[in-house]
C-alpha atoms as a printed R data frame, in Angstrom:
    type eleno elety resid chain resno       x      y       z
1   ATOM     1    CA   PHE     A     1   2.312 -5.240  19.608
2   ATOM     2    CA   ILE     A     2   4.624 -2.585  20.942
3   ATOM     3    CA   ARG     A     3   4.094  0.390  23.210
4   ATOM     4    CA   GLY     A     4   4.046  3.992  22.077
5   ATOM     5    CA   ASP     A     5   7.076  4.949  24.209
6   ATOM     6    CA   GLU     A     6   8.665  6.824  21.325
7   ATOM     7    CA   SER     A     7   6.303  9.828  21.588
8   ATOM     8    CA   ASP     A     8   8.468 12.816  20.706
9   ATOM     9    CA   ASP     A     9   6.430 15.432  22.549
10  ATOM    10    CA   GLY     A    10   5.471 13.544  25.733
11  ATOM    11    CA   ARG     A    11   1.781 14.430  25.404
12  ATOM    12    CA   HIS     A    12   0.573 11.023  24.280
13  ATOM    13    CA   SER     A    13  -0.134  7.925  26.313
14  ATOM    14    CA   LYS     A    14   2.697  5.470  26.594
15  ATOM    15    CA   ASP     A    15   0.195  2.599  26.812
16  ATOM    16    CA   ILE     A    16  -1.350  2.873  23.336
17  ATOM    17    CA   LYS     A    17  -0.782 -0.382  21.509
18  ATOM    18    CA   TYR     A    18  -0.253 -0.566  17.806
19  ATOM    19    CA   GLU     A    19   1.107 -3.010  15.269
20  ATOM    20    CA   ALA     A    20   4.433 -2.680  13.529
21  ATOM    21    CA   GLY     A    21   5.146 -4.303  10.213
22  ATOM    22    CA   ASN     A    22   7.200 -4.028   7.069
23  ATOM    23    CA   LEU     A    23   5.645 -2.116   4.209
24  ATOM    24    CA   PRO     A    24   6.794 -2.355   0.596
25  ATOM    25    CA   LYS     A    25   8.943  0.340  -0.943
26  ATOM    26    CA   VAL     A    26   6.749  2.134  -3.479
27  ATOM    27    CA   GLY     A    27   6.330  5.532  -5.064
28  ATOM    28    CA   ALA     A    28   3.873  7.769  -3.241
29  ATOM    29    CA   ALA     A    29   1.974 11.002  -3.650
30  ATOM    30    CA   VAL     A    30   3.006 13.283  -0.774
31  ATOM    31    CA   ALA     A    31   1.358 16.291   0.844
32  ATOM    32    CA   GLN     A    32   2.644 18.331   3.792
33  ATOM    33    CA   HIS     A    33   1.587 21.261   5.944
34  ATOM    34    CA   PRO     A    34   2.989 22.913   9.073
35  ATOM    35    CA   PHE     A    35   2.038 21.224  12.367
36  ATOM    36    CA   THR     A    36  -0.376 23.401  14.338
37  ATOM    37    CA   ALA     A    37  -1.091 21.238  17.422
38  ATOM    38    CA   GLY     A    38  -4.763 22.041  17.027
39  ATOM    39    CA   ALA     A    39  -7.912 21.533  15.027
40  ATOM    40    CA   TRP     A    40  -6.506 23.300  11.969
41  ATOM    41    CA   SER     A    41  -4.569 20.138  11.008
42  ATOM    42    CA   ALA     A    42  -7.799 18.092  11.069
43  ATOM    43    CA   VAL     A    43  -9.581 20.691   8.941
44  ATOM    44    CA   LEU     A    44  -6.769 20.708   6.372
45  ATOM    45    CA   GLN     A    45  -6.703 16.912   6.296
46  ATOM    46    CA   SER     A    46 -10.472 16.533   5.885
47  ATOM    47    CA   TYR     A    47 -11.206 19.344   3.459
48  ATOM    48    CA   LYS     A    48  -8.008 19.837   1.477
49  ATOM    49    CA   ILE     A    49  -5.490 17.012   1.610
50  ATOM    50    CA   ILE     A    50  -7.634 13.851   1.453
51  ATOM    51    CA   PRO     A    51  -9.907 15.208  -1.323
52  ATOM    52    CA   LYS     A    52  -6.858 16.271  -3.384
53  ATOM    53    CA   LEU     A    53  -5.186 12.877  -2.929
54  ATOM    54    CA   LYS     A    54  -8.429 11.117  -3.934
55  ATOM    55    CA   GLN     A    55  -8.673 13.325  -7.037
56  ATOM    56    CA   TYR     A    56  -5.051 12.580  -7.900
57  ATOM    57    CA   ALA     A    57  -5.744  8.829  -7.618
58  ATOM    58    CA   LYS     A    58  -8.871  9.182  -9.763
59  ATOM    59    CA   ASN     A    59  -6.920 11.066 -12.446
60  ATOM    60    CA   ARG     A    60  -4.311  8.263 -12.450
61  ATOM    61    CA   GLY     A    61  -7.043  5.635 -12.811
62  ATOM    62    CA   ASP     A    62  -6.430  4.263  -9.295
63  ATOM    63    CA   ALA     A    63  -9.889  5.038  -7.902
64  ATOM    64    CA   GLY     A    64 -11.538  1.999  -6.319
65  ATOM    65    CA   LYS     A    65  -8.281  0.128  -5.691
66  ATOM    66    CA   GLY     A    66  -8.350  0.313  -1.891
67  ATOM    67    CA   LEU     A    67  -6.332  3.493  -1.600
68  ATOM    68    CA   VAL     A    68  -4.457  4.160   1.623
69  ATOM    69    CA   VAL     A    69  -3.338  7.470   3.103
70  ATOM    70    CA   ILE     A    70  -0.694  7.332   5.802
71  ATOM    71    CA   ALA     A    71  -0.543 10.426   7.993
72  ATOM    72    CA   THR     A    72   2.009 11.503  10.556
73  ATOM    73    CA   CYS     A    73   2.528 14.761  12.419
74  ATOM    74    CA   SER     A    74   5.705 15.657  14.270
75  ATOM    75    CA   ALA     A    75   5.766 18.425  16.865
76  ATOM    76    CA   LYS     A    76   9.567 18.230  16.837
77  ATOM    77    CA   GLN     A    77   9.791 18.756  13.059
78  ATOM    78    CA   LYS     A    78   6.728 21.062  13.071
79  ATOM    79    CA   MET     A    79   5.336 19.234  10.030
80  ATOM    80    CA   CYS     A    80   2.443 16.946   9.094
81  ATOM    81    CA   SER     A    81   3.021 14.595   6.168
82  ATOM    82    CA   TYR     A    82   0.570 12.474   4.183
83  ATOM    83    CA   TYR     A    83   1.648  9.622   1.937
84  ATOM    84    CA   MET     A    84  -0.578  7.827  -0.567
85  ATOM    85    CA   PRO     A    85   1.138  4.738  -2.031
86  ATOM    86    CA   LEU     A    86   0.797  4.553  -5.806
87  ATOM    87    CA   SER     A    87   1.052  0.749  -6.075
88  ATOM    88    CA   LYS     A    88   0.718 -2.431  -3.986
89  ATOM    89    CA   HIS     A    89  -2.216 -0.878  -2.115
90  ATOM    90    CA   ASP     A    90  -3.327 -4.203  -0.618
91  ATOM    91    CA   LYS     A    91   0.047 -4.669   1.155
92  ATOM    92    CA   PHE     A    92  -0.539 -1.531   3.233
93  ATOM    93    CA   TYR     A    93  -3.546 -3.078   4.982
94  ATOM    94    CA   MET     A    94  -1.160 -5.542   6.684
95  ATOM    95    CA   GLY     A    95  -3.666 -8.405   6.516
96  ATOM    96    CA   ARG     A    96  -6.573 -6.288   7.792
97  ATOM    97    CA   PRO     A    97  -9.797 -5.726   5.826
98  ATOM    98    CA   THR     A    98  -9.930 -2.831   3.374
99  ATOM    99    CA   THR     A    99 -12.141  0.124   4.202
100 ATOM   100    CA   GLU     A   100 -14.829 -1.232   1.897
101 ATOM   101    CA   GLU     A   101 -14.685 -4.719   3.460
102 ATOM   102    CA   TYR     A   102 -14.808 -3.251   6.968
103 ATOM   103    CA   ALA     A   103 -17.805 -1.070   6.062
104 ATOM   104    CA   LYS     A   104 -19.732 -4.132   4.800
105 ATOM   105    CA   GLU     A   105 -19.623 -5.566   8.335
106 ATOM   106    CA   PHE     A   106 -21.883 -2.700   9.392
107 ATOM   107    CA   ASP     A   107 -24.510 -3.104   6.665
108 ATOM   108    CA   GLY     A   108 -26.840 -5.075   8.965
109 ATOM   109    CA   ALA     A   109 -25.881 -3.250  12.167
110 ATOM   110    CA   SER     A   110 -28.235 -0.899  13.966
111 ATOM   111    CA   TRP     A   111 -27.332  2.740  14.586
112 ATOM   112    CA   LEU     A   112 -26.535  1.916  18.223
113 ATOM   113    CA   GLN     A   113 -24.234 -0.944  17.239
114 ATOM   114    CA   ARG     A   114 -22.432  1.292  14.749
115 ATOM   115    CA   MET     A   115 -21.805  3.767  17.566
116 ATOM   116    CA   GLY     A   116 -20.426  0.980  19.782
117 ATOM   117    CA   ILE     A   117 -23.381  1.078  22.187
118 ATOM   118    CA   GLU     A   118 -24.497 -2.298  23.517
119 ATOM   119    CA   PHE     A   119 -27.106 -3.391  26.040
120 ATOM   120    CA   GLY     A   120 -26.613 -6.599  27.975
121 ATOM   121    CA   ASP     A   121 -27.288 -8.385  31.259
122 ATOM   122    CA   ALA     A   122 -24.641 -6.314  33.060
123 ATOM   123    CA   GLY     A   123 -26.052 -2.951  31.881
124 ATOM   124    CA   PHE     A   124 -25.013 -0.924  28.906
125 ATOM   125    CA   SER     A   125 -21.597 -0.217  27.476
126 ATOM   126    CA   VAL     A   126 -20.201  2.337  25.052
127 ATOM   127    CA   GLY     A   127 -17.042  1.453  23.197
128 ATOM   128    CA   GLY     A   128 -16.408 -1.442  25.593
129 ATOM   129    CA   ILE     A   129 -16.838  0.660  28.758
130 ATOM   130    CA   ASN     A   130 -19.516 -0.833  31.014
131 ATOM   131    CA   PHE     A   131 -21.266  2.115  32.640
132 ATOM   132    CA   GLY     A   132 -23.045 -0.116  35.154
133 ATOM   133    CA   ASN     A   133 -19.634 -0.873  36.661
134 ATOM   134    CA   VAL     A   134 -18.593  2.790  36.438
135 ATOM   135    CA   PHE     A   135 -21.685  3.984  38.303
136 ATOM   136    CA   ARG     A   136 -21.300  1.223  40.913
137 ATOM   137    CA   GLY     A   137 -17.717  2.347  41.542
138 ATOM   138    CA   ILE     A   138 -18.740  6.005  41.855
139 ATOM   139    CA   LYS     A   139 -21.503  5.095  44.307
140 ATOM   140    CA   ARG     A   140 -19.014  3.167  46.431
141 ATOM   141    CA   ALA     A   141 -16.488  6.010  46.296
142 ATOM   142    CA   VAL     A   142 -18.999  8.537  47.633
143 ATOM   143    CA   GLY     A   143 -20.425  6.125  50.180
144 ATOM   144    CA   LEU     A   144 -23.749  5.382  48.509
145 ATOM   145    CA   GLY     A   145 -23.210  1.689  47.871
146 ATOM   146    CA   GLY     A   146 -21.066 -1.298  48.621
147 ATOM   147    CA   SER     A   147 -20.629 -2.978  51.974
148 ATOM   148    CA   LYS     A   148 -21.389 -1.270  55.270
149 ATOM   149    CA   GLU     A   149 -18.495 -0.121  57.445
150 ATOM   150    CA   GLY     A   150 -17.741 -2.827  59.912
151 ATOM   151    CA   ALA     A   151 -18.673 -5.646  57.557
152 ATOM   152    CA   SER     A   152 -15.187 -5.529  56.066
153 ATOM   153    CA   GLY     A   153 -13.428 -3.334  58.597
154 ATOM   154    CA   GLY     A   154 -14.121 -0.129  56.665
155 ATOM   155    CA   ASP     A   155 -11.319 -0.756  54.186
156 ATOM   156    CA   GLU     A   156 -13.520 -1.159  51.118
157 ATOM   157    CA   LEU     A   157 -14.662  1.810  49.089
């Protein structure tokens, strides 16, 4: 794991962890559009680029082979690029499950579990954030909970 310190526009967290690995050199279908720094890029990706790449793969006879689309947007270059490898698809998952394999893990999951919502002895959590602890901390910060002043010298929130 390495840190995302290489952010070229300074707007992204430097603490986001991601994996780095070597990918095979292959031919790829490529699509690009100007970087907009807004929702327009997401709209283009969802409604134009991904469907066109899927159609291209289907026309080539590659449909159902675990296709991968790699996307990157650069504020510095003012361009978003999308790459769909045309061979060795399985190598681009870097040992992780394919989309289809990952989706099968959710077949028996409830709607709440699919949304990352869990209920347990310590309260409920969403996406790993335990809101019981969050609310306890807020109560302490505004003086509605925690130890009484004097019990710990008034230093605790």
